[in-house]
Coordinates of C-alpha atoms and ligand atoms in Angstrom, one line a residue:
M280 CA 8.0 2.0 6.7
R281 CA 10.2 -0.1 4.5
I282 CA 9.5 -4.0 4.5
A283 CA 11.7 -6.7 2.8
Q284 CA 9.5 -9.9 1.9
V285 CA 12.2 -12.7 1.2
S286 CA 11.1 -15.5 -0.8
A287 CA 14.4 -17.1 -2.1
H288 CA 13.4 -20.2 -3.6
T289 CA 10.4 -19.2 -5.5
S290 CA 9.2 -16.0 -7.3
P291 CA 5.7 -14.5 -6.3
L292 CA 5.3 -13.6 -10.0
A293 CA 6.1 -17.3 -11.3
P294 CA 3.1 -18.9 -13.0
L295 CA 1.1 -21.3 -10.2
G296 CA 0.4 -24.7 -9.9
G297 CA 4.1 -25.9 -10.7
R298 CA 6.1 -28.1 -8.2
E299 CA 7.2 -25.2 -6.0
T300 CA 4.5 -22.7 -6.8
G301 CA 1.3 -22.6 -5.0
G302 CA 0.1 -21.0 -1.8
M303 CA 3.3 -19.4 -0.6
N304 CA 3.7 -17.5 -3.8
V305 CA 0.1 -16.2 -3.5
Y306 CA 0.3 -15.4 -0.1
V307 CA 3.7 -13.3 -0.6
L308 CA 2.5 -11.5 -3.6
E309 CA -1.3 -10.7 -2.3
L310 CA 0.1 -9.5 1.2
S311 CA 2.6 -7.4 -0.2
H312 CA 0.0 -5.8 -2.6
E313 CA -2.2 -5.0 0.4
L314 CA 1.1 -3.7 2.4
A315 CA 1.9 -1.3 -0.4
R316 CA -1.8 -0.2 -0.8
L317 CA -1.6 0.6 3.3
G318 CA 1.5 2.9 2.4
Y319 CA 4.2 0.6 3.2
E320 CA 7.2 0.6 0.9
V321 CA 7.9 -3.2 0.2
D322 CA 10.6 -5.0 -1.9
I323 CA 10.2 -8.5 -2.4
F324 CA 13.4 -10.6 -2.6
T325 CA 13.6 -13.7 -4.8
R326 CA 16.4 -15.7 -6.6
R327 CA 17.1 -14.9 -10.4
D328 CA 16.2 -18.0 -12.2
G329 CA 16.0 -16.7 -15.7
D330 CA 16.8 -13.7 -18.2
L331 CA 14.6 -11.3 -16.1
P332 CA 15.3 -7.8 -14.8
R333 CA 17.1 -7.4 -11.4
V334 CA 14.2 -5.0 -10.3
E335 CA 10.8 -5.0 -11.3
Q336 CA 8.2 -2.5 -10.1
V337 CA 5.0 -4.5 -9.5
A338 CA 2.7 -1.7 -8.4
A339 CA 3.0 1.5 -6.5
N340 CA 5.3 0.9 -3.4
L341 CA 5.7 -2.6 -4.6
R342 CA 9.2 -3.9 -6.2
L343 CA 10.5 -7.7 -7.2
V344 CA 14.2 -7.7 -6.5
R345 CA 15.7 -10.7 -8.1
L346 CA 19.2 -11.7 -6.6
D347 CA 22.0 -13.4 -8.1
A348 CA 22.6 -16.4 -6.5
G349 CA 23.4 -19.9 -8.3
P350 CA 22.7 -20.1 -11.9
P351 CA 20.0 -17.9 -13.5
E352 CA 17.7 -20.9 -14.1
P353 CA 15.3 -23.2 -12.1
V354 CA 17.2 -25.0 -9.5
E355 CA 15.6 -27.9 -7.5
K356 CA 14.6 -26.4 -3.9
E357 CA 16.8 -29.0 -2.1
E358 CA 20.0 -27.9 -4.2
I359 CA 19.0 -24.0 -3.5
V360 CA 20.6 -24.5 -0.1
A361 CA 23.9 -24.0 -1.7
C362 CA 23.2 -20.7 -3.3
L363 CA 21.9 -19.1 0.1
P364 CA 25.1 -17.7 1.1
D365 CA 25.2 -16.0 -2.4
F366 CA 21.7 -14.9 -2.0
A367 CA 22.4 -13.4 1.6
R368 CA 25.3 -11.6 0.0
D369 CA 23.7 -10.0 -2.8
M370 CA 20.6 -9.0 -0.8
R371 CA 23.1 -7.2 1.6
R372 CA 24.8 -5.7 -1.8
F373 CA 21.5 -4.4 -3.1
T374 CA 20.6 -2.7 0.4
H375 CA 24.0 -0.9 0.5
G376 CA 23.6 0.2 -3.1
E377 CA 20.3 1.8 -2.3
G378 CA 21.7 3.5 0.5
R379 CA 18.5 2.7 2.7
G380 CA 17.7 -0.4 4.7
Y381 CA 14.1 -2.0 5.9
D382 CA 12.3 -1.5 9.1
I383 CA 11.6 -5.2 9.2
I384 CA 12.5 -8.3 7.3
H385 CA 9.8 -11.0 6.9
S386 CA 11.0 -14.5 5.4
H387 CA 9.0 -16.9 4.2
Y388 CA 10.0 -20.9 4.1
W389 CA 13.0 -21.8 6.0
Q390 CA 15.6 -21.4 3.4
S391 CA 14.5 -17.7 3.1
A392 CA 14.7 -17.3 6.9
W393 CA 18.0 -18.9 7.0
A394 CA 19.5 -16.6 4.4
A395 CA 17.9 -13.5 5.7
R396 CA 18.9 -13.9 9.4
A397 CA 22.5 -12.9 9.1
I398 CA 21.1 -9.4 7.2
A399 CA 18.5 -8.9 9.8
R400 CA 21.4 -9.1 12.4
H401 CA 23.6 -7.1 10.3
L402 CA 20.9 -4.1 9.5
R403 CA 19.7 -4.5 13.2
V404 CA 16.3 -4.9 12.6
P405 CA 13.5 -7.6 13.6
H406 CA 13.1 -10.7 11.8
V407 CA 9.7 -11.9 11.4
V408 CA 9.1 -15.6 9.9
M409 CA 6.6 -17.6 8.3
F410 CA 7.5 -21.3 7.6
H411 CA 4.4 -22.2 5.4
T412 CA 5.5 -25.9 5.9
L413 CA 7.8 -27.4 8.7
G414 CA 10.1 -30.3 8.1
E415 CA 9.2 -32.2 11.4
V416 CA 5.5 -32.1 10.5
K417 CA 6.0 -33.3 7.0
N418 CA 7.9 -36.1 8.3
R419 CA 5.2 -37.0 10.8
A420 CA 2.5 -36.9 8.0
R421 CA 4.5 -40.3 7.1
I422 CA 4.5 -40.1 3.6
S423 CA 7.4 -41.9 1.8
E424 CA 9.8 -38.6 1.1
Q425 CA 11.8 -37.7 4.2
E426 CA 12.8 -34.2 4.9
P427 CA 16.7 -33.8 5.6
A428 CA 17.6 -33.4 9.4
R429 CA 19.5 -30.5 8.5
R430 CA 16.4 -28.7 7.4
I431 CA 14.9 -29.3 10.9
R432 CA 18.1 -28.2 12.5
H433 CA 17.9 -24.8 10.7
E434 CA 14.5 -24.7 11.5
R435 CA 15.0 -24.9 15.1
A436 CA 17.6 -22.3 15.1
I437 CA 15.7 -19.6 13.0
V438 CA 12.6 -20.1 15.8
R439 CA 14.9 -19.7 18.6
R440 CA 16.2 -16.2 17.3
A441 CA 13.2 -14.8 15.4
D442 CA 11.4 -11.6 16.7
A443 CA 8.2 -13.2 15.8
L444 CA 6.6 -16.4 14.2
V445 CA 3.3 -15.8 12.0
T446 CA 1.5 -19.0 11.9
A447 CA -1.5 -19.5 9.5
S448 CA -3.8 -21.8 12.1
A449 CA -4.0 -22.7 15.6
H450 CA -2.8 -26.2 14.7
E451 CA 0.6 -24.9 13.3
R452 CA 1.2 -22.8 16.1
Q453 CA 0.7 -25.8 18.6
L454 CA 3.0 -27.8 16.3
L455 CA 5.7 -25.1 16.4
A456 CA 5.5 -25.1 20.1
R457 CA 5.7 -28.8 20.6
Y458 CA 8.4 -29.7 18.1
Y459 CA 10.3 -26.5 17.8
G460 CA 9.9 -25.1 21.4
A461 CA 8.4 -21.9 20.0
R462 CA 7.2 -19.4 22.8
D463 CA 3.9 -18.3 22.8
A464 CA 4.7 -14.6 23.0
Q465 CA 6.5 -14.9 19.7
M466 CA 4.0 -16.5 17.9
H467 CA 0.9 -14.6 16.2
T468 CA -1.7 -16.7 14.3
I469 CA -3.3 -15.0 11.2
P470 CA -5.0 -16.8 8.5
C471 CA -4.0 -16.7 5.0
G472 CA -6.6 -15.0 2.5
V473 CA -8.5 -15.0 -0.3
D474 CA -9.4 -12.4 -3.2
I475 CA -13.3 -12.6 -2.5
G476 CA -13.9 -10.2 -5.8
L477 CA -12.1 -12.8 -7.8
F478 CA -13.3 -15.8 -6.2
R479 CA -17.1 -15.5 -6.2
P480 CA -19.7 -17.9 -7.5
R481 CA -20.4 -17.9 -11.1
D482 CA -23.2 -19.7 -13.0
R483 CA -22.6 -23.4 -12.6
Q484 CA -24.0 -24.5 -16.0
A485 CA -22.1 -21.3 -17.9
S486 CA -19.1 -22.5 -16.3
R487 CA -19.3 -26.0 -17.4
R488 CA -20.2 -25.1 -21.0
Q489 CA -17.2 -22.8 -20.8
L490 CA -15.0 -26.0 -19.8
G491 CA -16.8 -28.2 -22.3
L492 CA -18.1 -30.4 -19.3
E493 CA -22.0 -30.5 -20.2
Q494 CA -21.8 -34.4 -20.5
A495 CA -19.3 -35.0 -17.7
G496 CA -21.8 -36.0 -15.1
P497 CA -21.3 -34.6 -11.6
V498 CA -17.9 -32.9 -11.1
L499 CA -15.4 -33.1 -8.6
L500 CA -12.5 -31.0 -8.4
W501 CA -9.1 -31.1 -6.9
V502 CA -6.6 -28.1 -7.3
G503 CA -2.9 -27.8 -6.4
R504 CA 0.7 -28.5 -6.8
L505 CA 0.7 -32.1 -7.8
E506 CA 2.9 -33.8 -5.2
K507 CA 2.7 -36.8 -2.8
L508 CA 1.6 -34.8 0.2
K509 CA -1.8 -33.7 -1.4
G510 CA -3.2 -37.1 -1.2
V511 CA -4.5 -37.5 -4.6
D512 CA -4.0 -41.2 -4.1
I513 CA -6.4 -41.4 -1.3
L514 CA -9.1 -39.4 -3.5
I515 CA -8.8 -42.0 -6.1
Q516 CA -9.0 -44.7 -3.6
A517 CA -12.1 -43.2 -2.2
L518 CA -13.8 -42.7 -6.0
A519 CA -13.2 -46.6 -6.4
E520 CA -15.5 -47.2 -3.7
L521 CA -18.3 -45.2 -5.2
D522 CA -21.1 -47.0 -6.5
E523 CA -22.3 -44.7 -9.2
R524 CA -19.6 -44.2 -11.7
H525 CA -21.1 -41.5 -13.9
F526 CA -18.9 -38.6 -12.4
T527 CA -15.8 -36.6 -13.6
L528 CA -12.9 -36.0 -11.3
L529 CA -11.0 -32.8 -12.8
V530 CA -7.1 -32.5 -11.4
V531 CA -5.7 -29.4 -11.8
G532 CA -2.3 -28.3 -11.4
G533 CA 1.2 -30.1 -12.1
D534 CA 3.9 -29.3 -14.6
E535 CA 6.4 -31.5 -16.3
R536 CA 8.5 -32.1 -13.1
A537 CA 5.3 -34.0 -11.6
A538 CA 5.2 -36.3 -14.7
D539 CA 6.2 -39.2 -12.6
L540 CA 3.4 -38.8 -10.1
K541 CA 1.0 -38.2 -12.4
A542 CA 1.7 -41.3 -14.3
E543 CA 1.6 -43.2 -10.8
L544 CA -2.0 -41.9 -10.4
Q545 CA -3.1 -42.4 -14.0
H546 CA -2.0 -46.0 -13.5
Q547 CA -3.9 -46.2 -10.0
A548 CA -7.1 -44.9 -11.9
A549 CA -7.0 -47.1 -14.4
A550 CA -6.4 -50.0 -12.3
S551 CA -9.5 -49.3 -10.4
G552 CA -11.5 -49.0 -13.7
L553 CA -11.4 -45.1 -13.4
A554 CA -9.4 -43.9 -16.4
A555 CA -12.0 -42.6 -17.9
N556 CA -13.6 -40.7 -14.9
V557 CA -10.1 -38.8 -13.9
R558 CA -9.0 -35.9 -16.3
F559 CA -5.4 -34.4 -15.4
V560 CA -6.1 -30.6 -16.9
G561 CA -2.6 -29.5 -15.7
A562 CA -1.8 -26.0 -14.3
V563 CA -4.5 -23.5 -15.0
P564 CA -3.7 -19.8 -14.3
H565 CA -5.0 -18.6 -11.1
D566 CA -7.6 -15.9 -12.3
Q567 CA -9.1 -18.4 -14.7
L568 CA -9.8 -20.8 -11.6
P569 CA -12.8 -19.5 -10.3
V570 CA -14.7 -21.0 -13.4
Y571 CA -13.5 -24.5 -12.4
Y572 CA -14.7 -24.3 -8.6
S573 CA -17.9 -22.6 -10.2
A574 CA -18.1 -25.6 -12.4
A575 CA -17.6 -28.3 -9.8
D576 CA -20.3 -29.8 -7.6
V577 CA -17.8 -30.7 -4.8
C578 CA -13.9 -29.5 -4.2
V579 CA -12.0 -32.2 -2.6
V580 CA -8.8 -31.7 -0.5
P581 CA -7.3 -35.0 0.6
S582 CA -4.1 -33.6 1.9
Y583 CA -1.9 -35.7 4.4
Y584 CA -1.2 -32.4 5.6
E585 CA -1.9 -28.7 4.9
S586 CA -0.8 -25.6 7.2
F587 CA -3.5 -23.4 5.9
G588 CA -4.8 -24.6 2.5
L589 CA -5.9 -21.9 0.1
V590 CA -7.6 -24.0 -2.4
A591 CA -10.2 -24.9 0.3
V592 CA -11.0 -21.2 0.8
E593 CA -10.9 -20.4 -2.8
A594 CA -13.6 -23.0 -3.5
M595 CA -15.7 -21.8 -0.6
A596 CA -15.4 -18.3 -1.8
C597 CA -16.8 -19.7 -5.3
G598 CA -19.7 -21.2 -3.3
T599 CA -18.6 -24.8 -3.6
P600 CA -18.6 -26.9 -0.9
V601 CA -15.4 -29.0 0.3
V602 CA -14.7 -32.2 1.6
A603 CA -11.3 -32.2 3.2
S604 CA -8.7 -34.0 5.5
R605 CA -8.9 -33.1 9.0
V606 CA -5.4 -31.6 9.2
G607 CA -3.8 -28.6 9.9
G608 CA -5.4 -25.2 8.7
L609 CA -8.0 -27.2 7.1
V610 CA -9.7 -27.8 10.7
S611 CA -9.9 -24.0 11.0
S612 CA -11.2 -23.0 7.7
V613 CA -13.9 -25.7 6.4
I614 CA -16.9 -25.8 9.1
D615 CA -17.7 -29.6 9.2
G616 CA -21.3 -30.1 8.4
V617 CA -21.9 -26.5 7.5
T618 CA -19.4 -25.8 4.5
G619 CA -18.2 -29.1 3.8
Y620 CA -17.1 -32.1 5.7
L621 CA -13.8 -32.8 7.5
I622 CA -12.6 -36.4 7.2
P623 CA -10.1 -38.3 9.4
W624 CA -6.7 -38.4 8.3
R625 CA -6.3 -40.9 5.4
C626 CA -9.3 -42.4 5.3
P627 CA -10.7 -43.2 1.8
G628 CA -13.6 -45.0 3.2
P629 CA -15.3 -42.0 4.9
F630 CA -14.3 -39.6 2.1
A631 CA -16.3 -41.7 -0.3
E632 CA -19.3 -41.7 2.2
K633 CA -19.5 -38.0 2.4
L634 CA -19.1 -37.5 -1.2
E635 CA -21.9 -39.8 -2.0
V636 CA -24.1 -37.7 0.4
L637 CA -23.3 -34.4 -1.3
L638 CA -23.6 -35.9 -4.9
H639 CA -26.7 -37.4 -4.3
N640 CA -28.5 -34.3 -2.5
P641 CA -28.2 -30.9 -4.5
E642 CA -30.4 -29.1 -1.8
L643 CA -27.5 -29.8 0.8
R644 CA -25.1 -28.9 -1.8
A645 CA -26.5 -25.7 -2.4
N646 CA -27.1 -24.8 1.3
F647 CA -23.5 -25.8 2.1
G648 CA -22.3 -23.8 -0.9
A649 CA -24.3 -20.7 0.4
A650 CA -22.7 -21.1 3.8
A651 CA -19.4 -21.5 2.5
R652 CA -19.5 -18.4 0.4
R653 CA -20.6 -16.5 3.7
S654 CA -17.9 -18.1 5.9
V655 CA -14.9 -16.6 3.8
E656 CA -15.5 -12.9 4.8
R657 CA -13.0 -13.4 7.5
F658 CA -10.2 -14.4 5.1
R659 CA -10.2 -11.0 3.0
W660 CA -6.6 -10.2 2.3
E661 CA -6.9 -6.6 3.6
S662 CA -7.7 -7.9 7.3
V663 CA -4.9 -10.3 6.8
A664 CA -2.4 -7.5 5.9
L665 CA -3.7 -5.4 8.6
Q666 CA -3.2 -8.2 11.2
V667 CA 0.4 -8.4 9.8
A668 CA 1.2 -4.9 10.1
G669 CA 0.2 -5.1 13.7
V670 CA 2.7 -7.8 14.3
Y671 CA 5.3 -5.5 12.7
D672 CA 4.2 -2.5 14.9
R673 CA 4.6 -4.8 17.9
V674 CA 8.1 -6.2 16.9
L675 CA 9.4 -2.6 16.1
A676 CA 8.2 -1.3 19.4
A677 CA 9.9 -4.1 21.4
H678 CA 13.0 -4.0 19.0
R679 CA 13.3 -0.1 19.7
E680 CA 13.0 -0.4 23.4
R681 CA 16.1 -2.9 23.2
E682 CA 17.9 -0.8 20.8
A683 CA 17.7 2.3 23.1
G684 CA 19.2 0.4 25.7
T685 CA 22.0 -0.4 23.5
G686 CA 22.2 3.2 22.2
F687 CA 21.9 2.2 18.6
G688 CA 19.3 4.4 16.7
A689 CA 18.1 5.1 13.1
E690 CA 20.8 7.7 12.3
V691 CA 23.6 5.4 13.4
Y692 CA 22.1 2.9 11.0
E693 CA 21.7 5.1 8.2
A694 CA 25.4 6.2 8.5
A695 CA 26.4 2.7 8.8
V696 CA 24.4 1.8 5.5
L697 CA 26.0 5.2 3.6
A698 CA 29.5 4.0 5.0
G699 CA 28.7 0.6 3.4
S700 CA 27.5 1.8 -0.1
R701 CA 30.8 4.2 -0.3
R702 CA 33.2 1.3 0.1
Ligands
UDP289 N1 -3.2 -22.7 -8.1 C1 -3.3 -22.2 -9.4 N2 -3.0 -22.7 -10.4 C2 -3.1 -23.9 -10.3 C3 -2.8 -24.9 -9.1 C4 -2.7 -24.2 -8.1 O1 -3.2 -20.9 -9.3 O2 -3.1 -24.9 -11.5 C5 -3.1 -21.9 -6.7 C6 -4.1 -22.1 -6.1 O3 -5.3 -21.6 -6.6 C7 -3.9 -21.7 -4.7 C8 -2.4 -22.3 -4.6 O4 -2.1 -22.3 -6.0 O5 -4.0 -20.4 -4.4 C9 -2.2 -23.4 -3.9 O6 -2.3 -23.0 -2.3 P1 -2.7 -24.2 -1.3 O7 -2.5 -23.4 -0.1 O8 -3.8 -24.7 -1.7 O9 -1.4 -25.0 -1.4 P2 0.1 -25.1 -1.2 O10 0.7 -24.4 -2.5 O11 0.4 -23.6 -0.2 O12 0.7 -26.5 -0.6

């Protein structure tokens, strides 16, 4: 079976921790690797944003295809919309050039889904969509940035026509039904995954030495794309309430595009007398993060919203307890009072309280850490990929039944593609 994964605005091979490179990039790459291992032929389509080859063989059965759409350089996510018609055209050209189509198109984020919708229709194959974030939900999280009405309109249209919607959590599923009218039969809830071989507990003291944290006192860790929605401001407010000030907060993630927010947060920390406690580390390569998680006493995820929240699961896989906002996917991944604590939305006070409890109690941390590691077995990527493959099987079976009714079979399709490539 041939699968096209579409990730228009960001390449799964890009370095992580930038403004647009986080959980979705990890998801698309890991899922594609697992599907390729299962024997699917997978092509990931992304926009060319540098002097990079059009087709890159990533692994057996897995290629990355860079499409020409807009300038071959980074473009702000909001401006990518203007590149989407060219993206769709070039994807069609590539497919015709190969003389073979795909059995399923699986799009990630609304922009990819918008571009790929027409191709799925043209190839007459099912379209599976995973939004990763939703405009309406971001707006309801009530942070200052507002998602444009156009995004929400497109998301609604995509929901109406998609053959299947993959949601990372039960909460996202409810939101898709409530705000977008998604039908229950359309939706499949499959959690995101974690590489439990890479993310595993390492010796805490050795990890601290490796990072030069011997004198750092208790270590709190925040990891992610540095953007407002991630709630680092709430974390700093919480830390300002702690009586004991001998601790270090490591803020991992963020590139030059996050400079303004970083300056704001530095200012906030200084104004709370925490300038010496908060260290901005910048982006760290994904495969070096296990050392950070292992060095930390607690990982904090204070987000205003998280549709899944890979960071929480990675920390737990490394045996580190998590204190997280009670929002979105975090509600299903962090087990309150067992692997960490869930805190009501935007509440620095309760955050501070639970951080104090954990920082003063090494035995509790050790128990939570051990339970956290055990709890992540259910998030193996193999299992995620098998569940996604199950969705492909179901939508294909339904689609073939429908196509049989219209007399449009695979042979007719191959002939159409070949005719296209000769043109
Ligand atoms: N990440 C990373 N290096 C960094 C910052 C983040 O590798 O410097 C990775 C992190 O390990 C996680 C992803 O980026 O896998 C963030 O995913 P999450 O689901 O937590 O947030 P999202 O990006 O989806 O909002």
